[in-house]
mmCIF file of C-alpha atoms in Angstrom:
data_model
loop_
_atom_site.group_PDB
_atom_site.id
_atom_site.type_symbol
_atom_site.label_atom_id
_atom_site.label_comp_id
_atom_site.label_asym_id
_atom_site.label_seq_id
_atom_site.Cartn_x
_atom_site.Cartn_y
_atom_site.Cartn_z
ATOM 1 C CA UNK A 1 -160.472 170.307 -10.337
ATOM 2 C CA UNK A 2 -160.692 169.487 -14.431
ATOM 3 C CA UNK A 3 -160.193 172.705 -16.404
ATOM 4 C CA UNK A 4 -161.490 172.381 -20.116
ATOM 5 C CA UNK A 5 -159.642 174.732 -22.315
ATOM 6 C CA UNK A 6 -161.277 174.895 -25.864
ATOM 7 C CA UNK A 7 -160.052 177.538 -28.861
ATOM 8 C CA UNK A 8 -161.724 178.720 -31.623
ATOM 9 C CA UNK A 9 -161.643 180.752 -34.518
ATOM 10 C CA UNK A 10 -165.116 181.420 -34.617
ATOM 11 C CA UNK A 11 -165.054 183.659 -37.829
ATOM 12 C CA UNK A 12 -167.271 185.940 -37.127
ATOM 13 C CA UNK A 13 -168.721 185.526 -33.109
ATOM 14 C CA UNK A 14 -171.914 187.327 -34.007
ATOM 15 C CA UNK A 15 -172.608 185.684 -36.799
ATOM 16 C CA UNK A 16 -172.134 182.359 -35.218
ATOM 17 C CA UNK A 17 -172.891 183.162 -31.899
ATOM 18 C CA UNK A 18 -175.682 180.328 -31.523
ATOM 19 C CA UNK A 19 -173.316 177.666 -32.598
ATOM 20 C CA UNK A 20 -171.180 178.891 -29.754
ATOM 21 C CA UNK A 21 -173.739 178.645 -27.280
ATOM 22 C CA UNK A 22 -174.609 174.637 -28.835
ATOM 23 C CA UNK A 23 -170.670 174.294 -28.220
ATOM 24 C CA UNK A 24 -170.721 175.321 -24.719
ATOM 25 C CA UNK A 25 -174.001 173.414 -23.992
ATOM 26 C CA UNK A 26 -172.375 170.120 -25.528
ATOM 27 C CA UNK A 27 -168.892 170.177 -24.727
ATOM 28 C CA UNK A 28 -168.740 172.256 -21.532
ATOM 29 C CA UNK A 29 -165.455 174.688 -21.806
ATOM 30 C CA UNK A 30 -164.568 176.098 -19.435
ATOM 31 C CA UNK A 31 -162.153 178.293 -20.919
ATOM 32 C CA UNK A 32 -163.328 179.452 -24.667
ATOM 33 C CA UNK A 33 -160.703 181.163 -26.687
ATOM 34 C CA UNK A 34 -162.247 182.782 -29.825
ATOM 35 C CA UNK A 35 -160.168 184.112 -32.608
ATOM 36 C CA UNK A 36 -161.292 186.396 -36.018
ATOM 37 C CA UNK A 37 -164.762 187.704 -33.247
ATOM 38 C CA UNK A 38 -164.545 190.372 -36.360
ATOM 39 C CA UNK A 39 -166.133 193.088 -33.657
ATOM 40 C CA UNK A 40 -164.990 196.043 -31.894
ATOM 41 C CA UNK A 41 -165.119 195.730 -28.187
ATOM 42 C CA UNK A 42 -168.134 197.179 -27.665
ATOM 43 C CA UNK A 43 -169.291 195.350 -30.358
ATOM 44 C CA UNK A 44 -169.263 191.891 -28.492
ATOM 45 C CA UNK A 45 -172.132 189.339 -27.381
ATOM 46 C CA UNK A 46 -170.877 189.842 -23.751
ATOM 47 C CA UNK A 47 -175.011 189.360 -22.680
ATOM 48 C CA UNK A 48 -174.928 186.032 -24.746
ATOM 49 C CA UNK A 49 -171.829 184.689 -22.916
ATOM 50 C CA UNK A 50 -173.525 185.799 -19.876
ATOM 51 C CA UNK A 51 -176.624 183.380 -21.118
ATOM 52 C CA UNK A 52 -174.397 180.902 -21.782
ATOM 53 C CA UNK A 53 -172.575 180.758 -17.976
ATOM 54 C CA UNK A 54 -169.484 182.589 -19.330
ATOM 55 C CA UNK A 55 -169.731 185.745 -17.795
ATOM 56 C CA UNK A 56 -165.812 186.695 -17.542
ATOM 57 C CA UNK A 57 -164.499 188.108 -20.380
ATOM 58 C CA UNK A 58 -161.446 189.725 -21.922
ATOM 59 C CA UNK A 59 -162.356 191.156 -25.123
ATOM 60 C CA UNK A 60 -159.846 192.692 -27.613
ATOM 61 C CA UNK A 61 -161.944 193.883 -30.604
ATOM 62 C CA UNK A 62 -161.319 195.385 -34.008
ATOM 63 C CA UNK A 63 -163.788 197.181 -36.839
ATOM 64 C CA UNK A 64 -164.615 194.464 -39.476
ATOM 65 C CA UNK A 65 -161.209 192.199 -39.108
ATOM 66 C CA UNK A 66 -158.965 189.748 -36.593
ATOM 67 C CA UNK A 67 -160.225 190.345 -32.907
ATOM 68 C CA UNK A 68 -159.425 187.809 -29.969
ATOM 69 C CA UNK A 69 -161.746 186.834 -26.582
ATOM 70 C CA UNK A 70 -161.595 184.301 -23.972
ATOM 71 C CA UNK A 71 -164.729 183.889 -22.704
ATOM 72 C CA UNK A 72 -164.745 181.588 -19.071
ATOM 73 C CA UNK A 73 -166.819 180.108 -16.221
ATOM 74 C CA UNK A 74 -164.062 181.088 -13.606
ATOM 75 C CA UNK A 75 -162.924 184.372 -12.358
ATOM 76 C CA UNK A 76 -160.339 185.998 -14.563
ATOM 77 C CA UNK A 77 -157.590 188.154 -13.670
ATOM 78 C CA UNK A 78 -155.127 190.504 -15.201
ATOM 79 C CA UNK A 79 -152.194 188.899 -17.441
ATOM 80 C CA UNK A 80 -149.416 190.634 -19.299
ATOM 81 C CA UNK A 81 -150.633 190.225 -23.062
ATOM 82 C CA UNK A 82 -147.880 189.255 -25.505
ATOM 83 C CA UNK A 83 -148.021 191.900 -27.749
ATOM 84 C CA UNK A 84 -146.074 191.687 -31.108
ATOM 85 C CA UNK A 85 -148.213 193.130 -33.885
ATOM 86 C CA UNK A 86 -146.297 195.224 -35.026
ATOM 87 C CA UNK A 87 -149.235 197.073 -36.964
ATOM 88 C CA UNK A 88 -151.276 197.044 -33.718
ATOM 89 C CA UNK A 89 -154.050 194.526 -34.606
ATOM 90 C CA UNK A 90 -155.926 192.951 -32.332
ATOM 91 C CA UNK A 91 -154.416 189.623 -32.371
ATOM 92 C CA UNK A 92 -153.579 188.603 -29.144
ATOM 93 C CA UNK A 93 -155.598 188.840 -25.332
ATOM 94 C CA UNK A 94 -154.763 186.766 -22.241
ATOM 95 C CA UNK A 95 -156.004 186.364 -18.324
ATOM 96 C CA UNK A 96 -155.108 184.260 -15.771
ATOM 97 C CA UNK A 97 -157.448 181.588 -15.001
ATOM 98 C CA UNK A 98 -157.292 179.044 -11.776
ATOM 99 C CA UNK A 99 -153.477 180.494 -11.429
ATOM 100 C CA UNK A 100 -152.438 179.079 -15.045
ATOM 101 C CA UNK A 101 -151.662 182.195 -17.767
ATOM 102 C CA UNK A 102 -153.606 182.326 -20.856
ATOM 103 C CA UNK A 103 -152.127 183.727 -24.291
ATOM 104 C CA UNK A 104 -154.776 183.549 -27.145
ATOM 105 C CA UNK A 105 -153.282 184.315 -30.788
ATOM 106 C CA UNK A 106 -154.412 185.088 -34.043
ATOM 107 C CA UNK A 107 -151.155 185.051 -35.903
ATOM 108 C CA UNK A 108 -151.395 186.666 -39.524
ATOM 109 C CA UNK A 109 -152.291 184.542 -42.085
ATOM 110 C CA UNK A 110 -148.993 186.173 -44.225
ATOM 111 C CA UNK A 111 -150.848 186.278 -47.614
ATOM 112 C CA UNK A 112 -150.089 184.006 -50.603
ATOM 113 C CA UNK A 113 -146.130 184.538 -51.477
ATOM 114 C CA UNK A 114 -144.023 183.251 -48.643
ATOM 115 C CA UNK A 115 -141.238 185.827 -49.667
ATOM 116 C CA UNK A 116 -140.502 188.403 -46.796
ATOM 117 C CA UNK A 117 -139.204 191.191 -49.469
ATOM 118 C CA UNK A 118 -141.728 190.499 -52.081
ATOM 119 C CA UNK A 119 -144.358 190.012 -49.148
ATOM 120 C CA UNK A 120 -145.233 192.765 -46.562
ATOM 121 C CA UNK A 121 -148.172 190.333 -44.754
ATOM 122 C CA UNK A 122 -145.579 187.499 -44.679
ATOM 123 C CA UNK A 123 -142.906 189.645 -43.397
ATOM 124 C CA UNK A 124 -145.181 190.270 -41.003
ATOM 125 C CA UNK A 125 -146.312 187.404 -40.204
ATOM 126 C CA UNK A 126 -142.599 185.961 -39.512
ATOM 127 C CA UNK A 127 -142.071 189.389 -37.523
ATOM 128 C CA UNK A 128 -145.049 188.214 -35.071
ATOM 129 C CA UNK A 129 -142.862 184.749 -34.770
ATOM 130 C CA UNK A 130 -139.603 186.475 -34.188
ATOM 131 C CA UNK A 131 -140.955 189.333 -31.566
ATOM 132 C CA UNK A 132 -143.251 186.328 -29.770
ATOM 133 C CA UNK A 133 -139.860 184.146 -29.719
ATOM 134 C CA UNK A 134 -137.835 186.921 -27.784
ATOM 135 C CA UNK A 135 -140.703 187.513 -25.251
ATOM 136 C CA UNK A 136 -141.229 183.647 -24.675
ATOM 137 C CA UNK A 137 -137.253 183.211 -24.246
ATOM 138 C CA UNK A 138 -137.308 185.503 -21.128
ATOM 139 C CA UNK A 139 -139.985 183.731 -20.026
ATOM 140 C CA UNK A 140 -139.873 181.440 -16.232
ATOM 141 C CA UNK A 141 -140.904 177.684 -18.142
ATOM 142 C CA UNK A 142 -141.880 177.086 -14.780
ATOM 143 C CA UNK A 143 -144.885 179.473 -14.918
ATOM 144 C CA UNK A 144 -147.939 177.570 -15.744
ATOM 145 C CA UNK A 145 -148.423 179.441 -19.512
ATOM 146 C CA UNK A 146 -150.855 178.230 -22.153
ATOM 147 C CA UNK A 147 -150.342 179.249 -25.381
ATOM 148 C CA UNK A 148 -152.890 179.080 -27.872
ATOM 149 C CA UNK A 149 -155.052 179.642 -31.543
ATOM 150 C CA UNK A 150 -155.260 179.862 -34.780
ATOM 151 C CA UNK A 151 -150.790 179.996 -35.453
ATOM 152 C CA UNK A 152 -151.754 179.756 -39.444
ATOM 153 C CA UNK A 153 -148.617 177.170 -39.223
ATOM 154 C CA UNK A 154 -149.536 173.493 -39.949
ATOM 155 C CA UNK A 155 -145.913 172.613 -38.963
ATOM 156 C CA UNK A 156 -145.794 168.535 -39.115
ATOM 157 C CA UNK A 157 -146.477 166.237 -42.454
ATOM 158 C CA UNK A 158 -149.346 164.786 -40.902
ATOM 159 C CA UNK A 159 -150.945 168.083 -40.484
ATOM 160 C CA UNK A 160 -151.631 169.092 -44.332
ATOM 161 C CA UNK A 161 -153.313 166.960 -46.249
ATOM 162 C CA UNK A 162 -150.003 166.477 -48.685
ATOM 163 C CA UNK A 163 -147.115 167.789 -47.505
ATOM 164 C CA UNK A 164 -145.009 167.762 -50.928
ATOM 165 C CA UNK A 165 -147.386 170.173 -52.437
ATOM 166 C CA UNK A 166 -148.309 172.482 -48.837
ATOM 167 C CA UNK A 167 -144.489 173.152 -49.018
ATOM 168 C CA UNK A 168 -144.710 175.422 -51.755
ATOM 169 C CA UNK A 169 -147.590 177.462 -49.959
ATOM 170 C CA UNK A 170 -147.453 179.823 -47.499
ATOM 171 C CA UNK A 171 -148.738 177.453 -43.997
ATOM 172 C CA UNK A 172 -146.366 174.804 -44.209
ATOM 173 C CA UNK A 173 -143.001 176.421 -46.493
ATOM 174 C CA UNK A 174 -139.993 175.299 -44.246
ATOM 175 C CA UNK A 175 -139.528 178.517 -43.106
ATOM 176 C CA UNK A 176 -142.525 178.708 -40.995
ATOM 177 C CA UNK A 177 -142.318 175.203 -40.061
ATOM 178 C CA UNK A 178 -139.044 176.077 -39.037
ATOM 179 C CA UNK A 179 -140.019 179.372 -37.031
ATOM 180 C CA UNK A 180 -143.142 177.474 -35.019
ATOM 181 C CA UNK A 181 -140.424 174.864 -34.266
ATOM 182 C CA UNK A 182 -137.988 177.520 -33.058
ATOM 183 C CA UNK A 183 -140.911 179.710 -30.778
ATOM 184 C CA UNK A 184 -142.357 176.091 -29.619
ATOM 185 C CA UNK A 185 -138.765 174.718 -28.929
ATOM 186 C CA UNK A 186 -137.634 178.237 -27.230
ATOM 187 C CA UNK A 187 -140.665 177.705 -24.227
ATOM 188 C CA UNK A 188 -140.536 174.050 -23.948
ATOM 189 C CA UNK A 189 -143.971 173.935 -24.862
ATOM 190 C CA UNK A 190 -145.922 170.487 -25.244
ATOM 191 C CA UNK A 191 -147.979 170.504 -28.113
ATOM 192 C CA UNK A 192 -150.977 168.580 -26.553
ATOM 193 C CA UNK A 193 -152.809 167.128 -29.277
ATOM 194 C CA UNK A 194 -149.489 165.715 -31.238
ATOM 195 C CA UNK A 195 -148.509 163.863 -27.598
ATOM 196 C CA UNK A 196 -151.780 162.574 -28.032
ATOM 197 C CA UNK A 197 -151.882 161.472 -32.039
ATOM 198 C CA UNK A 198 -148.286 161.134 -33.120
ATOM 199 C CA UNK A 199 -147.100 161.785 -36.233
ATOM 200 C CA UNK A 200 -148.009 160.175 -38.823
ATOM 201 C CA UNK A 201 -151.515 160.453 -38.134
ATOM 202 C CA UNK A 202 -153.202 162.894 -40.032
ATOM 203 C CA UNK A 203 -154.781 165.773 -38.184
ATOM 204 C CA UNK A 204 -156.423 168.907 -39.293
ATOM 205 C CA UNK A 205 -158.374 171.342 -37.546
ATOM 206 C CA UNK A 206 -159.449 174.073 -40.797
ATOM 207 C CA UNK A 207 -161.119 172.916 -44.057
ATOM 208 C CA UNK A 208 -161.797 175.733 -47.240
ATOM 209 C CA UNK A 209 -165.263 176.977 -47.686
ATOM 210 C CA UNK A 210 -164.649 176.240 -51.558
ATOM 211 C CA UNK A 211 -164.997 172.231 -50.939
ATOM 212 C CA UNK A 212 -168.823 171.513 -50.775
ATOM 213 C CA UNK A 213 -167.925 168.833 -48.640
ATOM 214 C CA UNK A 214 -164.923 169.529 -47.005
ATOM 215 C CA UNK A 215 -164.991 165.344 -45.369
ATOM 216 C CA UNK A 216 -164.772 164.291 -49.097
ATOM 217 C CA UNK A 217 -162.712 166.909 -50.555
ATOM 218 C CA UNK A 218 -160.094 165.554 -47.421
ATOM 219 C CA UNK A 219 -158.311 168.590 -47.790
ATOM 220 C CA UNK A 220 -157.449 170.339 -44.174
ATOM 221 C CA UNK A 221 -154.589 171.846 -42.217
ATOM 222 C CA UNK A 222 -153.820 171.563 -38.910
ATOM 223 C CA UNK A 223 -153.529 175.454 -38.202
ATOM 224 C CA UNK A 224 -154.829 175.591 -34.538
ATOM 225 C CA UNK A 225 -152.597 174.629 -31.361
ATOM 226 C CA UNK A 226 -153.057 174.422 -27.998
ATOM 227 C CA UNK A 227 -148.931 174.284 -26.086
ATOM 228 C CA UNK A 228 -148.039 174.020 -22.654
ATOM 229 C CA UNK A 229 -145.379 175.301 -20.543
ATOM 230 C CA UNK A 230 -143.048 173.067 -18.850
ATOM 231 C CA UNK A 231 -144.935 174.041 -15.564
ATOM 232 C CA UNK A 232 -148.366 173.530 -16.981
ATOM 233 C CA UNK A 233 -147.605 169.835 -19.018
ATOM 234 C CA UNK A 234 -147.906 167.841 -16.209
ATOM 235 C CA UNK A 235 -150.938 169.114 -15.108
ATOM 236 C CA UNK A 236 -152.511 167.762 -19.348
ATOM 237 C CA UNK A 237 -155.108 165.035 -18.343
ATOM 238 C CA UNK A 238 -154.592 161.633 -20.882
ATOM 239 C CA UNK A 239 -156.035 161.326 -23.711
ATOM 240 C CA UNK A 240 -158.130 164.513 -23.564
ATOM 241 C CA UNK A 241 -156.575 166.693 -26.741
ATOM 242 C CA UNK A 242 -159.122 166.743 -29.646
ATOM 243 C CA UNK A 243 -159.838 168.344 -32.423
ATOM 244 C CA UNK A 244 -164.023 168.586 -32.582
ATOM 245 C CA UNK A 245 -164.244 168.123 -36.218
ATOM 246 C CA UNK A 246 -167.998 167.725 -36.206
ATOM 247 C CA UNK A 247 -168.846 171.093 -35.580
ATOM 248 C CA UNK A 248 -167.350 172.102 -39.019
ATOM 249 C CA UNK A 249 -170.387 170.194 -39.936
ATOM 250 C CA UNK A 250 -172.556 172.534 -38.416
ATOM 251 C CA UNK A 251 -175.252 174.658 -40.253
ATOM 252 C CA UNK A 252 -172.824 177.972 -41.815
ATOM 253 C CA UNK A 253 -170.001 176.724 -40.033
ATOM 254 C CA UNK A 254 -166.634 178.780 -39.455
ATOM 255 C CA UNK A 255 -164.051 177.317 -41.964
ATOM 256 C CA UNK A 256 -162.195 176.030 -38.465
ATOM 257 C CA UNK A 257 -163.193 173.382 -35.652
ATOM 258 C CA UNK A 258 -162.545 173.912 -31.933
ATOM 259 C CA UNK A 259 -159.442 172.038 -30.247
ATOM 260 C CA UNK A 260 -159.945 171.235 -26.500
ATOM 261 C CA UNK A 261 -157.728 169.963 -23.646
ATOM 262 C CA UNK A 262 -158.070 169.044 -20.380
ATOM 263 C CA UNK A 263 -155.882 170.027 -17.208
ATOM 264 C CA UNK A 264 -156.094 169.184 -13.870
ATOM 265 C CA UNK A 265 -155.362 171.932 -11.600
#
């Protein structure tokens, strides 16, 4: 069996919740992570995903901000959820799906100065790394694990648009690029769509709202990642990993376009 996995931060899911639908229709997820759903639980489309042939859900919801989902096709069961936040947001959710464990993130964004003392959202957001690290160490790498979403870390030179100047600003400053490496190095994880477009090809998977046209402007990050344990890799299909950069071409798009892979399980 081919399992499509497909994240997403949607921005807003009500809001957008018809583009989502024209994304499942046309690409066929199976698995749809959703990040920034900006919803309380209760708050969520669930009848919509149900319209859609999604009807298993896991649903972690906030008033007005953040907020994770994975939305699927297949039966769902119960996962341990990595949960770092230290302030509690909703900002991660898994399941287990087809017997491989699913861990969708919405790391914080860490705010504009990447100074941890000067900083509290990017002391945070390096906290989130450091606490995620620890739990992924103790982790089997045999265990089929995907880990996935918007990390807010574009981590190689091909993903910002000029690395020189994104090292200054809080995304790409060594010392994120540097903690993704560490947390990515620490579970063995395959990041699927660099095995499929090695550096230096340029990849990016978010795009500001302030460019009127963002294709022109040419000025995006690679900020959302789908990795795969050492138990899971195997099981990527070639040549699957993309980044569906059209859809940020949609009518009142979200500022980020879905990444899917394929696994055969």
């Amino acid at each position: 069996m081919t399992l499509r996995l497909a994240t997403w931060n949607i921005n807003s899911v009500r809001l957008r919740i018809d583009q989502v639908a024209r994304f499942v229709e046309e690409r066929a997820p199976d698995v749809l992570m959703l990040q920034e759903i900006k919803c309380t639980t209760d708050q969520f489309p669930r009848g919509a995903f149900e319209d859609m042939g999604m009807p298993h859900l896991r649903v972690a919801g906030q008033k007005g901000w953040h907020g994770v989902a994975i939305a699927s096709r297949l039966p769902l069961e119960d996962s341990d959820t990595f949960q770092v936040c230290k302030l509690g947001h909703a900002r991660c959710v898994s399941a287990r799906v087809a017997g491989i464990d699913v861990q969708n993130f919405y790391i914080p964004a860490g705010g504009d100065v990447p100074d941890r003392a000067l900083n509290p959202k990017f002391d945070h957001k390096m906290d989130f790394y450091e606490q995620l690290t620890a739990i992924v160490a103790k982790q089997d790498k045999s265990r089929p694990l995907v880990m996935a979403g918007d990390f807010n870390i574009a981590p190689g030179e091909g993903d910002v648009w000029n690395h020189r100047y994104m090292s200054k600003i809080v995304s790409h400053t060594p010392l994120e690029v540097e903690t993704l490496n560490r947390l990515q190095e620490t579970g063995g994880f395959a990041d699927v769509l660099r095995d499929r477009f090695p550096e230096p090809q340029k990849l990016a998977s978010w795009w500001s709202y302030r460019a009127a046209d963002f294709r022109k402007s040419n000025r995006g990050l690679r900020l959302d990642h789908i990795w795969t344990s050492p138990g899971l890799t195997p099981a990527v299909v070639k040549d699957t990993a993309r980044i569906h950069d059209d859809v940020r071409e949609w009518e009142r798009p979200s500022d980020h376009a879905p990444v899917t892979v394929d696994l055969s399980v």
